[in-house]
Coordinates of C-alpha atoms and ligand atoms in Angstrom, one line a residue:
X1 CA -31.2 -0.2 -3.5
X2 CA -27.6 0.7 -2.3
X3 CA -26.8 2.3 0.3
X4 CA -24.3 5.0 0.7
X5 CA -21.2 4.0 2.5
X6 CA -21.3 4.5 6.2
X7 CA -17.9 6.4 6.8
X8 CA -18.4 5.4 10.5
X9 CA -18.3 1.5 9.6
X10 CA -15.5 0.8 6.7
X11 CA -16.7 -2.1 4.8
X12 CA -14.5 -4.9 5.6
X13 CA -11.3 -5.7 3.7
X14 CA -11.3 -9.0 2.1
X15 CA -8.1 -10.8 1.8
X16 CA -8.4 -14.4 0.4
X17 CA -5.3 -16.7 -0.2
X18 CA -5.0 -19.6 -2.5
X19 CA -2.1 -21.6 -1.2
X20 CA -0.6 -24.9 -0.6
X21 CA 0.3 -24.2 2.8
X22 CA -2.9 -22.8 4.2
X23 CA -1.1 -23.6 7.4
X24 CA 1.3 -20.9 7.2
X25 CA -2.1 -17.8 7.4
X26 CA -2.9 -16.0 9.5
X27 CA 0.8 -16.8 10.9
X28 CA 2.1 -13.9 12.2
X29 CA -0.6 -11.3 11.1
X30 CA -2.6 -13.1 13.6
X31 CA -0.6 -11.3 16.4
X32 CA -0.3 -7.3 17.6
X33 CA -2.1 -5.0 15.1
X34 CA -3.2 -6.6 12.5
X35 CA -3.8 -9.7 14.8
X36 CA -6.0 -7.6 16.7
X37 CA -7.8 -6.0 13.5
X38 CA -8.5 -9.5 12.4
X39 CA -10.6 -9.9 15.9
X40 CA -12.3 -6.5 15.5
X41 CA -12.9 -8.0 11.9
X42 CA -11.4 -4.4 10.1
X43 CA -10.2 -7.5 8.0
X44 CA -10.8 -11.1 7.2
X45 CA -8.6 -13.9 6.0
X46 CA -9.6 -16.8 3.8
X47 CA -7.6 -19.2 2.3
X48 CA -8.1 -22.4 -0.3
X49 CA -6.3 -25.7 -0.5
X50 CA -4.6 -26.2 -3.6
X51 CA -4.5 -29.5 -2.4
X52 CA -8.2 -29.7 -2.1
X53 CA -8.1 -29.4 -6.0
X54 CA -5.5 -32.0 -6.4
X55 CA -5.4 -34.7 -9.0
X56 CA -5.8 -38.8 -8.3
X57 CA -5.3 -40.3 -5.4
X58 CA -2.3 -38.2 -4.5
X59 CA -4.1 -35.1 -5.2
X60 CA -1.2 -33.9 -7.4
X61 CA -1.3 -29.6 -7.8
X62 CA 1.9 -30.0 -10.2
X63 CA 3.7 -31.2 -13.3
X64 CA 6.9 -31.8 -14.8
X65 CA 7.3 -28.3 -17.3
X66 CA 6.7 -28.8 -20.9
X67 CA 10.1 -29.0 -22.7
X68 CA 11.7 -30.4 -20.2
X69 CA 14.0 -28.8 -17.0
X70 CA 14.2 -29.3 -13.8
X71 CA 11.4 -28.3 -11.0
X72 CA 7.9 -28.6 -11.3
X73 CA 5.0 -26.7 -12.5
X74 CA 1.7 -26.1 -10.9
X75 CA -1.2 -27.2 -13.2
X76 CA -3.3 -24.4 -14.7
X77 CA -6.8 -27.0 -13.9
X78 CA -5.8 -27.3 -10.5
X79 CA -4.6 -23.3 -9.4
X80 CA -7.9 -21.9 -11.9
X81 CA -10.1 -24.6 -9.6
X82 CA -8.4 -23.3 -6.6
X83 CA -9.2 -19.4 -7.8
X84 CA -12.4 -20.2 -8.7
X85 CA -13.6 -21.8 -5.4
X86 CA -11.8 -18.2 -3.8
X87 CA -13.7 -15.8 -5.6
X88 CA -16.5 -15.4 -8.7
X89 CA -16.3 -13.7 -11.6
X90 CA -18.2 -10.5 -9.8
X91 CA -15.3 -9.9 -7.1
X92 CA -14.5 -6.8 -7.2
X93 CA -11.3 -7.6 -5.8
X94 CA -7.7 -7.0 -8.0
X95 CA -5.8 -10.7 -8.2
X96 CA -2.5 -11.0 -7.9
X97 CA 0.0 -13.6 -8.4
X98 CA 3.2 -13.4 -6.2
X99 CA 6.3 -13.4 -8.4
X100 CA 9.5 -12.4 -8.8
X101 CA 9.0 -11.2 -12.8
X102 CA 6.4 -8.8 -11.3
X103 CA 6.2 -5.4 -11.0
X104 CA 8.0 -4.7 -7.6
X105 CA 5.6 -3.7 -4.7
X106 CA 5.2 -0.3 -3.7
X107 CA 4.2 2.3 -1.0
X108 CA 2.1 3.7 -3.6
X109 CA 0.8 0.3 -4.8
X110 CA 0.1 -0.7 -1.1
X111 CA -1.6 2.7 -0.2
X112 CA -4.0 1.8 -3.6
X113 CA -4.9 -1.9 -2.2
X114 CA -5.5 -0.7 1.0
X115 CA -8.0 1.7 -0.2
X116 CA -9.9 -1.2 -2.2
X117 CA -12.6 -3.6 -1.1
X118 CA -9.5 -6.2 -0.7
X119 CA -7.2 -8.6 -2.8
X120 CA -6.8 -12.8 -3.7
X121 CA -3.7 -13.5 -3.7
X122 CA -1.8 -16.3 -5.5
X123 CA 1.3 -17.8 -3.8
X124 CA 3.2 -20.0 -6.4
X125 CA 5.7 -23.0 -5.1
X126 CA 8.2 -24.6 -7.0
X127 CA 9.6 -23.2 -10.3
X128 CA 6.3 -21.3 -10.8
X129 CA 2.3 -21.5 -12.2
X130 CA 1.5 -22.5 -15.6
X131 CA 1.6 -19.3 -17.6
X132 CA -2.3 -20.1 -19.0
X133 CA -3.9 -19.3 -15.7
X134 CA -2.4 -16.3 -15.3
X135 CA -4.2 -14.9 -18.7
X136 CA -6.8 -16.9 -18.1
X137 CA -7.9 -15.7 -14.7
X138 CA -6.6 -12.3 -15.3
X139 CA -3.7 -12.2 -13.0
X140 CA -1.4 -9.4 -11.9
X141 CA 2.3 -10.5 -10.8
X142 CA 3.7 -8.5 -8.2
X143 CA 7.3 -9.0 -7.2
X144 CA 8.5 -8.1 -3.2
X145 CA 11.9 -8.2 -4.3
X146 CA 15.0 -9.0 -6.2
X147 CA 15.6 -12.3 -5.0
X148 CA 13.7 -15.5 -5.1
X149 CA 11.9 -17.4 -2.4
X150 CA 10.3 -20.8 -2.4
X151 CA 6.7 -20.2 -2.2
X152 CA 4.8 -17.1 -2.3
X153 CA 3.3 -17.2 1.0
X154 CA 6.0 -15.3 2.7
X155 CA 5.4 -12.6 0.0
X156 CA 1.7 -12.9 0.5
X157 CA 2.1 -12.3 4.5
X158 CA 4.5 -9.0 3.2
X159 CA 1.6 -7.4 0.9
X160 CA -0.7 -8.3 3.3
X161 CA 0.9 -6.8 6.2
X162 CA 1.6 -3.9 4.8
X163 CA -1.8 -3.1 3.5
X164 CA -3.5 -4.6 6.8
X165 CA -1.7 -1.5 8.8
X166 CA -2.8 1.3 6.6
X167 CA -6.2 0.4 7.4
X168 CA -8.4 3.3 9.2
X169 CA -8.1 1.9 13.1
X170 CA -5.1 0.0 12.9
X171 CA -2.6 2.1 14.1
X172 CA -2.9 4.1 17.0
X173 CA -2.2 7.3 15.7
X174 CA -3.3 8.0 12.2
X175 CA -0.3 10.3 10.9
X176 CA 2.0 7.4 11.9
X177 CA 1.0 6.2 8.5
X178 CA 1.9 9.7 6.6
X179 CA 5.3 10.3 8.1
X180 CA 6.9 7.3 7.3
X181 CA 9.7 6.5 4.3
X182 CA 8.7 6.6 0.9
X183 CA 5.2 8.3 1.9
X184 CA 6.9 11.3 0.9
X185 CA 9.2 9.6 -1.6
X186 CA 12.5 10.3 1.1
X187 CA 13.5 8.0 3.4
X188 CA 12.4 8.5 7.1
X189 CA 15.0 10.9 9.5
X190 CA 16.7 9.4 12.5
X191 CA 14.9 8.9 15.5
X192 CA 15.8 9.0 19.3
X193 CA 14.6 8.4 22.7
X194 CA 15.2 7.9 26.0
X195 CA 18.1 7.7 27.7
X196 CA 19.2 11.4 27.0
X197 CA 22.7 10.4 27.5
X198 CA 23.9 7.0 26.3
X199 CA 27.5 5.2 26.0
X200 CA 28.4 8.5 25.8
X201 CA 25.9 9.8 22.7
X202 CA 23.9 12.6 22.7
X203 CA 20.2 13.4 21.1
X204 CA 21.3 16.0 18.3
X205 CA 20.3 19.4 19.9
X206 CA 18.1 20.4 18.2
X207 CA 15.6 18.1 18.6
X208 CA 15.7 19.0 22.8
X209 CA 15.4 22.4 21.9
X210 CA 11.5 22.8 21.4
X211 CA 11.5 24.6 17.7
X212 CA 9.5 22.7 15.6
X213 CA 10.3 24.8 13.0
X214 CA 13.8 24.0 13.2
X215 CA 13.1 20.2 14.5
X216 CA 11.1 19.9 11.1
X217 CA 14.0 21.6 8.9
X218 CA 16.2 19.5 10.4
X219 CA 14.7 16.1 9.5
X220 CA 13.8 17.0 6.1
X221 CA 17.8 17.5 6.0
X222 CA 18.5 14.5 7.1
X223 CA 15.9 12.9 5.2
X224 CA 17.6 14.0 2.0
X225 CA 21.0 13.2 3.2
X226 CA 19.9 9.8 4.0
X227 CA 18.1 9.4 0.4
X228 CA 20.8 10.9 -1.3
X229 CA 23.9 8.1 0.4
X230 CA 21.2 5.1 0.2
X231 CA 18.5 5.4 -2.7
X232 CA 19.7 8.2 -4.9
X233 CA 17.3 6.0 -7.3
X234 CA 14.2 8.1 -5.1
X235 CA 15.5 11.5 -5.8
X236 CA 15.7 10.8 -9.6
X237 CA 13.2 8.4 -11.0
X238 CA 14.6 7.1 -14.5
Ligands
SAH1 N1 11.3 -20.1 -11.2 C1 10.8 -18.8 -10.8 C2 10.9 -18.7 -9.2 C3 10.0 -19.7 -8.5 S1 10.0 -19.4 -6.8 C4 11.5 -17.7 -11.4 O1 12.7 -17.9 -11.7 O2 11.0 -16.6 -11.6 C5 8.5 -20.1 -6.3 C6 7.3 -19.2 -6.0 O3 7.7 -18.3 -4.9 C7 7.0 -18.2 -7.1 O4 6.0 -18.9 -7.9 C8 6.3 -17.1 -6.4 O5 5.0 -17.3 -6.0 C9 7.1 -17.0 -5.1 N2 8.2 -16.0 -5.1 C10 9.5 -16.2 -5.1 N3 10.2 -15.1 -5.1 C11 9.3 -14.1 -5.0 C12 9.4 -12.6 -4.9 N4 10.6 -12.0 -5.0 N5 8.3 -11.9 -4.9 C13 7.1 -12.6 -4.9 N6 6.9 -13.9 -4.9 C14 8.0 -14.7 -5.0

């Protein structure tokens, strides 16, 4: 029998990380928020060796590419061993592969994995993963950017971090999450606080003046003018 969900208790999002630097988790999501939703276990971390599942005496996770070029390859065995010993073939979970060919990550995407029962992530080092495992185990690459970094974890902690604070009691106030850029596919309107003066600027009037009507017209002005100078690409998706 299953039961239904208790909206009162949110079953606990999974996040397992195969990786050759298991070192490098919880790293900094182990502090603030999501250090503190760990602890409150909203959220749990796992990770697997890669180098558990090493070859020979030297455990070797990687190979010289076929056809020749520089770098080094990580070995389909090895990663599928490493993926295997992470999660069965019932996870529910989606598995991604951090990669610079994927599709780039997304306040939508991120909103999506947040709402799901978790994620395995994959973080690549050197010049990549043999392509086989990524068919084979069903893979999804997902990219965090237009520019390459040497291992995935940093991308991992990104996706993970940005999912980990969507989750319900992370953040202290709930519409923080709604508010924010991209949520409503502008990018976010100035802010100010306290001082009221300072080196001689003001707050723009308006938002001392108590209308929220008008407070609220005038970010969504701003909001566009901001879009419009910095990511026209928002206002009109090709
Ligand atoms: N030779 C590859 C880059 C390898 S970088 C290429 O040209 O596409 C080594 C690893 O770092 C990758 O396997 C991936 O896991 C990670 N990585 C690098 N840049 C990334 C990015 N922008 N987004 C996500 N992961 C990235």
């Amino acid at each position: 029998m299953t039961l239904p969900a208790d909206p009162a208790q949110p079953a606990l999002w999974r996040a397992s990380v195969v990786t050759l630097f298991p070192q490098m988790f919880p790293g900094p999501l182990g502090l603030s928020l999501a250090g503190d939703a760990l602890r409150r276990e909203v959220w749990s971390l796992s990770t697997q060796d890669l180098r558990e599942h090493g070859l020979g005496r030297h455990r070797a996770v990687d190979d010289t590419p076929a056809g020749g070029g520089p770098g080094m390859v990580l070995r389909a065995d090895v990663l599928a061993a490493a993926i295997d010993g992470a999660s069965g073939p019932d996870d529910p979970r989606p598995r991604l592969l951090l990669s610079p060919r994927g599709r780039p990550l997304t306040q939508a995407r991120v909103r999506d994995l947040a709402a799901g029962p978790g994620v395995l992530l994959v973080c690549g080092r050197f010049e990549g993963v043999d392509e086989r495992v990524i068919e084979g185990r069903g893979l999804e690459e997902v990219s965090i950017g237009d520019y390459i970094l040497s291992g995935g974890e940093l991308a991992a902690l990104v996706l993970l971090d940005a999912c980990i604070r969507l989750l319900p009691g992370v953040m202290g106030k709930d519409e923080s999450g709604t508010e924010e850029s991209f949520e409503s596919g502008l990018l976010e309107y100035p802010h100010y606080t306290r001082p009221r003066d300072w080196e001689g600027r003001g707050i723009p009037e308006v938002l001392t003046g108590g209308n929220h009507k008008a407070i609220a017209a005038w970010r969504r002005e701003q909001s566009l003018r901001l879009t419009k100078a910095r990511r026209p690409d928002l206002l009109d998706p090709a």
